[in-house]
mmCIF file of C-alpha atoms in Angstrom:
data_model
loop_
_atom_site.group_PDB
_atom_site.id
_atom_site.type_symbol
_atom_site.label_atom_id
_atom_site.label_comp_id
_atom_site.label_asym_id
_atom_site.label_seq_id
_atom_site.Cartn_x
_atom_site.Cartn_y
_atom_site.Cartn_z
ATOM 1 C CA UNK A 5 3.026 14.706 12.035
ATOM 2 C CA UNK A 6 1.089 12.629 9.669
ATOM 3 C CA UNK A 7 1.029 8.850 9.835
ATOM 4 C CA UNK A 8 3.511 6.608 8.291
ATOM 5 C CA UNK A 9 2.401 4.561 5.351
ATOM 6 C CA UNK A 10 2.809 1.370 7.683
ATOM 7 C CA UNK A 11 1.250 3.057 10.481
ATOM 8 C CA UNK A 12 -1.495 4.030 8.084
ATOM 9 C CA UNK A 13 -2.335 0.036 7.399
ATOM 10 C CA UNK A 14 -2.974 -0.356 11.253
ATOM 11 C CA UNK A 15 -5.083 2.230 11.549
ATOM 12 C CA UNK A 16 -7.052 1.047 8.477
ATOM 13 C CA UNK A 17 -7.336 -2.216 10.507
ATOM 14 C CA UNK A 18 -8.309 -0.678 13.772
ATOM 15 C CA UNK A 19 -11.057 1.378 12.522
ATOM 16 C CA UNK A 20 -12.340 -1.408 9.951
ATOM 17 C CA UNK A 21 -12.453 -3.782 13.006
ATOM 18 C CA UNK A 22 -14.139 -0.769 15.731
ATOM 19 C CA UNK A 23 -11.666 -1.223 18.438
ATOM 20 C CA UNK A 24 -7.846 -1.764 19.022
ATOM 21 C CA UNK A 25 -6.716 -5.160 18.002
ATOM 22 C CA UNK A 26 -3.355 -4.484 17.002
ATOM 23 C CA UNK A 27 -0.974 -5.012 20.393
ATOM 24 C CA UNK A 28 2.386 -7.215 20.044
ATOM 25 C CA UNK A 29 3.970 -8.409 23.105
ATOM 26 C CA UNK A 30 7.117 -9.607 24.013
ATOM 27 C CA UNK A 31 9.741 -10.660 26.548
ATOM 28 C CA UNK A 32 13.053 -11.616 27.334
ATOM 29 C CA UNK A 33 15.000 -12.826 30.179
ATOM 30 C CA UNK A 34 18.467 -12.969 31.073
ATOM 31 C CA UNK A 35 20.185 -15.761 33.551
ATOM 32 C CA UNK A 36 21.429 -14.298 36.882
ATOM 33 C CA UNK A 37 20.399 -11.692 39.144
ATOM 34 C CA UNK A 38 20.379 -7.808 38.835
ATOM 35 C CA UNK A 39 19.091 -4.951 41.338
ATOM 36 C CA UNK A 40 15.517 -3.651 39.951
ATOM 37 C CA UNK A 41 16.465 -0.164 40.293
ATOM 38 C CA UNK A 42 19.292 -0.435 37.804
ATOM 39 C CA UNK A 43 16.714 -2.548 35.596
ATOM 40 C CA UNK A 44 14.400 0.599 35.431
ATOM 41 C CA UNK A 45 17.038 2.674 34.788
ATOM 42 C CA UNK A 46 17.906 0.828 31.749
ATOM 43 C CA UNK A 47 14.131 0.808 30.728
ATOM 44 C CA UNK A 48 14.077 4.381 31.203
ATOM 45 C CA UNK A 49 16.977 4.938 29.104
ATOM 46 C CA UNK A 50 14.988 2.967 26.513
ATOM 47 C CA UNK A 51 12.197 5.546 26.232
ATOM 48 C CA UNK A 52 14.285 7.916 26.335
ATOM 49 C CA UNK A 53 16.480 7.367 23.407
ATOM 50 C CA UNK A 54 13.638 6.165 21.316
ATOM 51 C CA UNK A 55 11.031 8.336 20.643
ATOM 52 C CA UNK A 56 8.473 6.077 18.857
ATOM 53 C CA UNK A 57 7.480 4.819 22.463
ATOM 54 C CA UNK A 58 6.339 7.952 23.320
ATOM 55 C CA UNK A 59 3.878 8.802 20.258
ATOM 56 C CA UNK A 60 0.753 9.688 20.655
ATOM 57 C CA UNK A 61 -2.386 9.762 18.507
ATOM 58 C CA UNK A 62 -5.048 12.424 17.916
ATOM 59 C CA UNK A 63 -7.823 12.678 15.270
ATOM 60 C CA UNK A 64 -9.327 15.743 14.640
ATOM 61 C CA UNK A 65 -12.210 16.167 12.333
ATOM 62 C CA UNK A 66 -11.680 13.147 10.572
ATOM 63 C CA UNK A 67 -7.588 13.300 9.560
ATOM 64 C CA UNK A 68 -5.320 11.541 12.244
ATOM 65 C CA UNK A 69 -1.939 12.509 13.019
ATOM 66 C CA UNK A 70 0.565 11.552 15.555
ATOM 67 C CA UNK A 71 2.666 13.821 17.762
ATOM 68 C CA UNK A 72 6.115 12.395 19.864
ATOM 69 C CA UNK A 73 6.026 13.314 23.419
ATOM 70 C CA UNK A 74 9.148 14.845 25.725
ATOM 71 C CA UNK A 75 10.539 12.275 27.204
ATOM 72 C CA UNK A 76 9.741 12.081 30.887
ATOM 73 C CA UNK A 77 11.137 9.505 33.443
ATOM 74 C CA UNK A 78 8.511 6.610 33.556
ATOM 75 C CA UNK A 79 7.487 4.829 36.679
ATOM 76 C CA UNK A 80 8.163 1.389 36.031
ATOM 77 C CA UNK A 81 6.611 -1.932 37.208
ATOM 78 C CA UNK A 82 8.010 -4.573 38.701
ATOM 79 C CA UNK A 83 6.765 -8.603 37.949
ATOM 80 C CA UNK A 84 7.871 -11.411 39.794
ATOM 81 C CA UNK A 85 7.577 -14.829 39.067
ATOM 82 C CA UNK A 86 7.999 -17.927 40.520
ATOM 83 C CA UNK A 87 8.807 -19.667 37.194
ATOM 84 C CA UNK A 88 9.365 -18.889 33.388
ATOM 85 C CA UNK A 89 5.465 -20.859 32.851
ATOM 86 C CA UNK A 90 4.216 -18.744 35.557
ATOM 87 C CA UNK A 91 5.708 -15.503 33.534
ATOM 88 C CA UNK A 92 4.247 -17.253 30.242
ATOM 89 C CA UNK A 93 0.324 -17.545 31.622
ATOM 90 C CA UNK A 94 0.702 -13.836 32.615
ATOM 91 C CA UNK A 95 1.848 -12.958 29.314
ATOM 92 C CA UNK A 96 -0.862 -14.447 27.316
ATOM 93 C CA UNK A 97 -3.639 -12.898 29.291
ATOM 94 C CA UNK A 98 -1.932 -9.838 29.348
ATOM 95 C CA UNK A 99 -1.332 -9.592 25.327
ATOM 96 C CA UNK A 100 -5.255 -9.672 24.648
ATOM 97 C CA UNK A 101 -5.850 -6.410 27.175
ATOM 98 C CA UNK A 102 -6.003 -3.699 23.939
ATOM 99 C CA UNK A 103 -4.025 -0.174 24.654
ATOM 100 C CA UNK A 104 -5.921 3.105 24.782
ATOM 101 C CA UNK A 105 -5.147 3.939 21.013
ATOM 102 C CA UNK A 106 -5.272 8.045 21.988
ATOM 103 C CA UNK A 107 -3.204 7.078 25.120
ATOM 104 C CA UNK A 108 -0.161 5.329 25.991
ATOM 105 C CA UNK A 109 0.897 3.047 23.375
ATOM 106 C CA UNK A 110 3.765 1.455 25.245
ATOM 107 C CA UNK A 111 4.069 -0.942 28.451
ATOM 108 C CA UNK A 112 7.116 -1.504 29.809
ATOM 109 C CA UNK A 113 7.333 -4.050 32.790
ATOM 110 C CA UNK A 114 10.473 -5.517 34.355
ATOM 111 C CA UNK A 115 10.128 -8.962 34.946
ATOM 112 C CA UNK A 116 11.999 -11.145 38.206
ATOM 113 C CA UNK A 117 12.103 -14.668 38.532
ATOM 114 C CA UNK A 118 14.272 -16.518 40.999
ATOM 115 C CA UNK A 119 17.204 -17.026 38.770
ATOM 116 C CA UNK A 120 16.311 -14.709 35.781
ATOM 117 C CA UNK A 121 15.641 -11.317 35.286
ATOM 118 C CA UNK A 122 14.240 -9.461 31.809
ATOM 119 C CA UNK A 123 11.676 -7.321 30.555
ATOM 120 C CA UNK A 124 8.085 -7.785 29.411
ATOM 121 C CA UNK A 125 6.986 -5.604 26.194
ATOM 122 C CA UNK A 126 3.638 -4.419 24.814
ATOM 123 C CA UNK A 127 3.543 -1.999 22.203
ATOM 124 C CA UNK A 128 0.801 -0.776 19.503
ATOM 125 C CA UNK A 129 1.226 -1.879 16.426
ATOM 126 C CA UNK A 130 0.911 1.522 15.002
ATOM 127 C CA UNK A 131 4.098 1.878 16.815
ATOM 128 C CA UNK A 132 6.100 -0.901 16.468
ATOM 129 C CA UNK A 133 6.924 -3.902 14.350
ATOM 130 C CA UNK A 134 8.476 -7.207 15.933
ATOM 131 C CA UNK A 135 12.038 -6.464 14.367
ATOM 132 C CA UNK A 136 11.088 -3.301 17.061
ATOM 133 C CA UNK A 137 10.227 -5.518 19.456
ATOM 134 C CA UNK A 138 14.066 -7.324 19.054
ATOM 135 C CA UNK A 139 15.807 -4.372 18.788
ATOM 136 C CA UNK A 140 14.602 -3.190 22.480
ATOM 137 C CA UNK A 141 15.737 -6.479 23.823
ATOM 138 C CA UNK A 142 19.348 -5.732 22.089
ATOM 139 C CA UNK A 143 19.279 -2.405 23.466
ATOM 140 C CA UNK A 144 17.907 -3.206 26.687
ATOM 141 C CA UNK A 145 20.978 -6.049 27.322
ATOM 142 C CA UNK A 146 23.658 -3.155 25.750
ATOM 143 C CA UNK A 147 22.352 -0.888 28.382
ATOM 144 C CA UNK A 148 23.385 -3.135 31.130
ATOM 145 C CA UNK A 149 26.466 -3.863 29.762
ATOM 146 C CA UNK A 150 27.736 -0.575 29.152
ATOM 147 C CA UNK A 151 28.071 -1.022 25.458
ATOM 148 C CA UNK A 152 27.411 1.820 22.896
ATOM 149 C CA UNK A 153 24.579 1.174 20.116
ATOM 150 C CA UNK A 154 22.787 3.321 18.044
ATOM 151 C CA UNK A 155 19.270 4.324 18.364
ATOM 152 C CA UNK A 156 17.417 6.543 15.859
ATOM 153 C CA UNK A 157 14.288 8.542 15.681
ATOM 154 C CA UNK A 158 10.957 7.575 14.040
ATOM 155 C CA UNK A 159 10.231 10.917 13.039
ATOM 156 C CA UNK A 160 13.377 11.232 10.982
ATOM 157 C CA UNK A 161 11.613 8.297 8.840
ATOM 158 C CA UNK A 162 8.657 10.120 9.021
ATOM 159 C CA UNK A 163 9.796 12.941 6.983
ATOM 160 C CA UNK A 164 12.142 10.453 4.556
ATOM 161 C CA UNK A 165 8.883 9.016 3.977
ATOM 162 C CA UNK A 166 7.146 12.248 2.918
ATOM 163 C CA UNK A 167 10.058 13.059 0.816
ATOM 164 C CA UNK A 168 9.184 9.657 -0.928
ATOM 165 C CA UNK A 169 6.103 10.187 -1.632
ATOM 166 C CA UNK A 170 6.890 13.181 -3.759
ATOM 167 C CA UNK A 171 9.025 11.654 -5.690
ATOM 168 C CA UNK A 172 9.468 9.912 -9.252
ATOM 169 C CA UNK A 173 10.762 6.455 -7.558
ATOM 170 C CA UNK A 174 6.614 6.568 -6.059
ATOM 171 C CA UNK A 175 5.520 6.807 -9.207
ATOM 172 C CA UNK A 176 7.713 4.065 -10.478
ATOM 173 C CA UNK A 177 7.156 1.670 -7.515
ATOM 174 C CA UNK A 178 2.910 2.530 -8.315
ATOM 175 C CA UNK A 179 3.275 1.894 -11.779
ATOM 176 C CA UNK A 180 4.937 -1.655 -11.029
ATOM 177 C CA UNK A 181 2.246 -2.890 -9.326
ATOM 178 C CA UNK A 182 -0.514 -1.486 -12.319
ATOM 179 C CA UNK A 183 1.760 -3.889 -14.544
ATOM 180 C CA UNK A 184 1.550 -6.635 -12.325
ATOM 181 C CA UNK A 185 -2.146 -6.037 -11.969
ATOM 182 C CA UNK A 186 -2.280 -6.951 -15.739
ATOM 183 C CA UNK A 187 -1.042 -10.395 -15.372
ATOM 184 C CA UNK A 188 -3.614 -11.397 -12.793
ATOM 185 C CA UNK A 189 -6.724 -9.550 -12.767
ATOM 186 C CA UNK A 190 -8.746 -11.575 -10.515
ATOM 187 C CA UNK A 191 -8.630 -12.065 -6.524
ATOM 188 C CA UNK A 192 -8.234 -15.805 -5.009
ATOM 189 C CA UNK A 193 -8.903 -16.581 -1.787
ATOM 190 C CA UNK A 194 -8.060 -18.897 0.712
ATOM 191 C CA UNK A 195 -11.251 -19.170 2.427
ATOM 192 C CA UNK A 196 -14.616 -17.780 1.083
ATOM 193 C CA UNK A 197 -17.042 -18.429 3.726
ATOM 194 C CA UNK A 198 -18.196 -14.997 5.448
ATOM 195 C CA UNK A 199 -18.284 -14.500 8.986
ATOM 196 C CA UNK A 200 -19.001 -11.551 10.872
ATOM 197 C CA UNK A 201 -15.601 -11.996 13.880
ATOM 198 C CA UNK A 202 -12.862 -10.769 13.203
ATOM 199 C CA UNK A 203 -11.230 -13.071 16.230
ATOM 200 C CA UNK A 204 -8.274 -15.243 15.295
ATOM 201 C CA UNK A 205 -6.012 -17.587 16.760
ATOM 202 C CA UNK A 206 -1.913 -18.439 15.670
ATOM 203 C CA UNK A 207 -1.500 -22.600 15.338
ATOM 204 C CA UNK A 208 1.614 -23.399 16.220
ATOM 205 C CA UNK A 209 3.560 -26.449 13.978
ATOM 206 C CA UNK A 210 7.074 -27.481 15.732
ATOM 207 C CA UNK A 211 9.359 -29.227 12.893
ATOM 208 C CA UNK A 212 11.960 -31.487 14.833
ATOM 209 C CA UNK A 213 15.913 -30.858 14.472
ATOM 210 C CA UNK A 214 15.735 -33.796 11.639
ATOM 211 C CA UNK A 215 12.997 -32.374 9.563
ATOM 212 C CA UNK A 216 14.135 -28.986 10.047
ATOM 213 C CA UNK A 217 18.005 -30.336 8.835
ATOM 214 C CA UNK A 218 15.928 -32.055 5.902
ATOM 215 C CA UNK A 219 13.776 -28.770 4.515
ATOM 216 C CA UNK A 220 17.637 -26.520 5.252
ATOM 217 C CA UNK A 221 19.602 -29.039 3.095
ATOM 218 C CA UNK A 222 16.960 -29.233 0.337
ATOM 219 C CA UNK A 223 17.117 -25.612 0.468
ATOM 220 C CA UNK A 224 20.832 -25.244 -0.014
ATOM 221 C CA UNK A 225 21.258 -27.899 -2.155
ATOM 222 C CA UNK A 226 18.360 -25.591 -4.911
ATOM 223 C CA UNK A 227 19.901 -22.584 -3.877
ATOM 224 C CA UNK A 228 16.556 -21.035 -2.373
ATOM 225 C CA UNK A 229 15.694 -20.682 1.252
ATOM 226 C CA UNK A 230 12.832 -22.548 3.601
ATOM 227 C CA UNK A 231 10.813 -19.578 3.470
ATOM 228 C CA UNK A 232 10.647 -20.280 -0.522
ATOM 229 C CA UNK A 233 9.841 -23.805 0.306
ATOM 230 C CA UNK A 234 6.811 -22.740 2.583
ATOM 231 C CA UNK A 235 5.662 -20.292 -0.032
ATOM 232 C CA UNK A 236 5.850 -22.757 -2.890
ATOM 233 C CA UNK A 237 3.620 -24.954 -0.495
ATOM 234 C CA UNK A 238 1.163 -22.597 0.424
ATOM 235 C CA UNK A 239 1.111 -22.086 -3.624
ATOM 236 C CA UNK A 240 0.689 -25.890 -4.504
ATOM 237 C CA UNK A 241 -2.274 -26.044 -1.520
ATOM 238 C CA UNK A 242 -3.396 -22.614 -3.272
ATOM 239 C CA UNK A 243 -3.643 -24.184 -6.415
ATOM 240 C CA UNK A 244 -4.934 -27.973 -5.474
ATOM 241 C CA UNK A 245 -8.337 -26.113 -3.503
ATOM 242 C CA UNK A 246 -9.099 -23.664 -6.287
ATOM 243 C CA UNK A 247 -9.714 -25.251 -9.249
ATOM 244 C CA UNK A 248 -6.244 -25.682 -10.107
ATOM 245 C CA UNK A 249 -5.944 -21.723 -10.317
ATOM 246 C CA UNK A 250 -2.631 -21.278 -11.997
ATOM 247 C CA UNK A 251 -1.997 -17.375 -11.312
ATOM 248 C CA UNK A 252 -2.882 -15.676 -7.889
ATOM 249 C CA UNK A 253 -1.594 -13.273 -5.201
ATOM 250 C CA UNK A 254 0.003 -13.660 -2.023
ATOM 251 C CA UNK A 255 0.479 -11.352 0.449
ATOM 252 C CA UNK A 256 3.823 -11.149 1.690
ATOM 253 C CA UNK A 257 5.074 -8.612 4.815
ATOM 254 C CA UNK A 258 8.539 -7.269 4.050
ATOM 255 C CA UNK A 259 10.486 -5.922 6.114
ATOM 256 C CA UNK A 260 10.827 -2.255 4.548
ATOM 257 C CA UNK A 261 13.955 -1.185 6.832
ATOM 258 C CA UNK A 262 16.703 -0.593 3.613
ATOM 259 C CA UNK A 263 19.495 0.584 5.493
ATOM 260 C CA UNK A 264 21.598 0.924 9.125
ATOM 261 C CA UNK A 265 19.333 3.752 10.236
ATOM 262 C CA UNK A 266 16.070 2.153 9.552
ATOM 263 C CA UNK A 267 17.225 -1.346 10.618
ATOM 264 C CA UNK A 268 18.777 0.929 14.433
ATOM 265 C CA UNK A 269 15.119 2.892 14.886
ATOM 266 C CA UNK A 270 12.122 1.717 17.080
ATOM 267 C CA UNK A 271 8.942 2.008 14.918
ATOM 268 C CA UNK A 272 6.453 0.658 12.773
ATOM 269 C CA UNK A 273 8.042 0.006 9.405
ATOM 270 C CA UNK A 274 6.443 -3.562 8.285
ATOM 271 C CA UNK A 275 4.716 -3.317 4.975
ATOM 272 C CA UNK A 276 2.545 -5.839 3.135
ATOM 273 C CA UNK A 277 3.008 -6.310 -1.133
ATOM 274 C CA UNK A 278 0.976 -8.806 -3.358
ATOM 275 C CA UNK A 279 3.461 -11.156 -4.719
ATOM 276 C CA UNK A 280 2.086 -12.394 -7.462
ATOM 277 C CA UNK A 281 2.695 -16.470 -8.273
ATOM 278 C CA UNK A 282 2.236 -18.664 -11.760
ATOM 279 C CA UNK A 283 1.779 -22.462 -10.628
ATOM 280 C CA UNK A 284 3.163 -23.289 -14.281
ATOM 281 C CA UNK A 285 6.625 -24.687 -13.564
ATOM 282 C CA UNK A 286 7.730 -28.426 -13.720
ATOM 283 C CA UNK A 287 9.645 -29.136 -10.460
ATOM 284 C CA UNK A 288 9.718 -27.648 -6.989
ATOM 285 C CA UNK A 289 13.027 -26.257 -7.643
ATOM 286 C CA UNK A 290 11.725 -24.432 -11.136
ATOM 287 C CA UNK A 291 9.004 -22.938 -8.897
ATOM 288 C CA UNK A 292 10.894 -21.980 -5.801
ATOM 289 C CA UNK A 293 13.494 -19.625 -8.179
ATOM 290 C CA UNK A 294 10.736 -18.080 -10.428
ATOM 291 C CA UNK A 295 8.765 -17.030 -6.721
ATOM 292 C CA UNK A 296 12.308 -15.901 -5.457
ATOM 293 C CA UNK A 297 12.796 -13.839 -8.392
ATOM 294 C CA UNK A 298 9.943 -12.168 -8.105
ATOM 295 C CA UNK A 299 10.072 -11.569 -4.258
ATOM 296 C CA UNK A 300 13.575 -10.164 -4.863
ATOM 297 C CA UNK A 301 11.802 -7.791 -7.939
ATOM 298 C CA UNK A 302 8.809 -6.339 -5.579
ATOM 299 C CA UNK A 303 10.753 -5.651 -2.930
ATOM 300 C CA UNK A 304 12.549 -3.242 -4.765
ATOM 301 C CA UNK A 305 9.037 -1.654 -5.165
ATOM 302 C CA UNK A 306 7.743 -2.461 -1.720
ATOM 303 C CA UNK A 307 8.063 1.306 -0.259
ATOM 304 C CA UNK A 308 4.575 2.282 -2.058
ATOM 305 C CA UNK A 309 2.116 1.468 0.877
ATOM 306 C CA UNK A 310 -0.528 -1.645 0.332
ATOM 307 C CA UNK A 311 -4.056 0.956 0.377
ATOM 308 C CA UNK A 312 -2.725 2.236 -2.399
ATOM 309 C CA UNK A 313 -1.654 -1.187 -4.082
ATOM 310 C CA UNK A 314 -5.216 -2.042 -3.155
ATOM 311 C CA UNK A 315 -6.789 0.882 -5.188
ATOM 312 C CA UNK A 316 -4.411 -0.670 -7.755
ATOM 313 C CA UNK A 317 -5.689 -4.235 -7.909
ATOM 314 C CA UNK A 318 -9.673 -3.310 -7.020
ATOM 315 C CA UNK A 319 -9.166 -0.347 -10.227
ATOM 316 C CA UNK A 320 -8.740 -0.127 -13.923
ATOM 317 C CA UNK A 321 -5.026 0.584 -14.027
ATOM 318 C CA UNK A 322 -6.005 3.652 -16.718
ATOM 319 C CA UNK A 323 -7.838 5.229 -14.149
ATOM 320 C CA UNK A 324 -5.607 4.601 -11.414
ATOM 321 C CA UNK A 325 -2.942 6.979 -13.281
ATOM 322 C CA UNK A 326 -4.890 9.426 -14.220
ATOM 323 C CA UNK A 327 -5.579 9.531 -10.259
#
């Protein structure tokens, strides 16, 4: 099978940066105490009824493709810790060992601790996003419960996805962004300076229950959310640092799952869109609903994958549809 557009973007990034960079991790732990053998049994199940945990990738002369492997009972690890920070320090060592990008692209691990029990997760990127990441954890605590859930395969996208790209909607959602590339012709950038790593680190802000209740009821009270708030922020720094540049893009993940299925199968489905923002409104509020409206209006065009927006806003949009 050929790549997903999504997976497609991670594979861009792994062979731009020479080695495998993209791994997300994550855990989860549930108070009380369970036997380990019904614990692996659950993880098994978890492989088994999700087939994106068992791709594989292959490149042959050049073109990559990706192939889902029978599901075979996996031999599962056992962790145990003495405490959740003990769990934690493993975790973030653990996170920075890369996966074999033409091997396994999925660790499972059970984790123990004394009065908790859970599971520790590392996936590719190329074959999972963090709502993936979630929906194990939902799946995994269903399992053990005895509760039904649905659980779809990544290949069935695969072929939607082909089916999409053949179509006239592709062409609409391309020529949306060759429009939008005529409002703002010119890249801004955050930072300029040129480096040669490619290493980066996540700074962590906490915002206290009262702040948080502050930013929440400012939000309601404008009708727009805190993640318009943040945007409209990064936007004002955006514009304060760069000359007081008044139209630039941001790039904004979306989360690309449109219905039950998507939103109920394991996979990489996260795709990236420039939004484009004017910094020529009067108030915060002003600002916050023209950015909403246009978050609302490309996600409605998000399917079309973010190389080919690329080619959209490095081209002349003439010769982009003659492409």
């Amino acid at each position: 099978m050929n790549l997903t557009k999504p997976q497609k973007l991670i594979y861009d990034m792994e062979k731009y940066a020479g080695g495998a960079i993209s791994v997300i991790c994550g855990g989860m732990l549930i108070r009380g105490k369970k036997g380990t053998t019904e614990i692996q049994a659950a993880v098994n199940e978890l492989y088994r009824l999700n087939d994106a945990l068992r791709i594989r990738i292959s490149e042959t002369d050049g073109t990559v493709s990706q192939k889902i492997m029978e599901y075979a009972e996996q031999n599962i690890p056992v962790l145990r810790f003495e405490s959740k920070a003990e769990m934690d320090s493993y975790a973030e060592k653990y996170v920075k060992t890369p996966l074999d990008f033409y091997g396994n692209l999925c660790e499972i691990s059970v984790v123990v601790l004394p009065e908790q029990y859970g599971l520790l997760v590392k996936l590719h990127h190329i074959i999972g996003d963090a709502w993936s990441l979630s929906l194990l954890g939902t799946q995994f605590n269903k399992l053990l419960n005895g509760d039904f859930f649905e659980a779809y395969s990544y290949a069935d996208y695969v072929q939607t996805e082909e089916k999409y790209i053949q179509s006239k909607r592709y062409e609409r959602d391309k020529n949306f962004f060759v429009e939008q590339f005529k409002k703002c012709d010119e890249a801004t950038y955050i930072n300029e300076k040129q480096s040669d790593s490619l290493n980066a680190k996540r700074k962590t802000f906490a915002i206290d229950n009262a702040h948080a209740n502050l930013i929440n009821s400012f939000a309601e009270k404008n009708e727009t959310s805190a993640f318009m708030l943040f945007t409209v922020a990064l936007s004002a720094y955006m514009n304060r640092t760069k000359m007081n540049a008044e139209k630039f893009y941001i790039g904004t993940a979306v989360l690309n799952r449109s219905g039950n299925k998507e939103q109920n199968t394991v996979g990489m489905f996260i795709n990236t869109v420039p939004m484009l923002n004017v910094f020529d409104y009067p108030t915060v509020k002003s600002l916050c609903n023209f950015i909403q409206g246009e978050e609302v209006q490309n996600v409605s065009f998000a399917d079309v994958d973010f190389s080919r927006i690329n080619k959209i806003l490095e081209k002349n949009s003439t010769e982009f549809l003659k492409a």
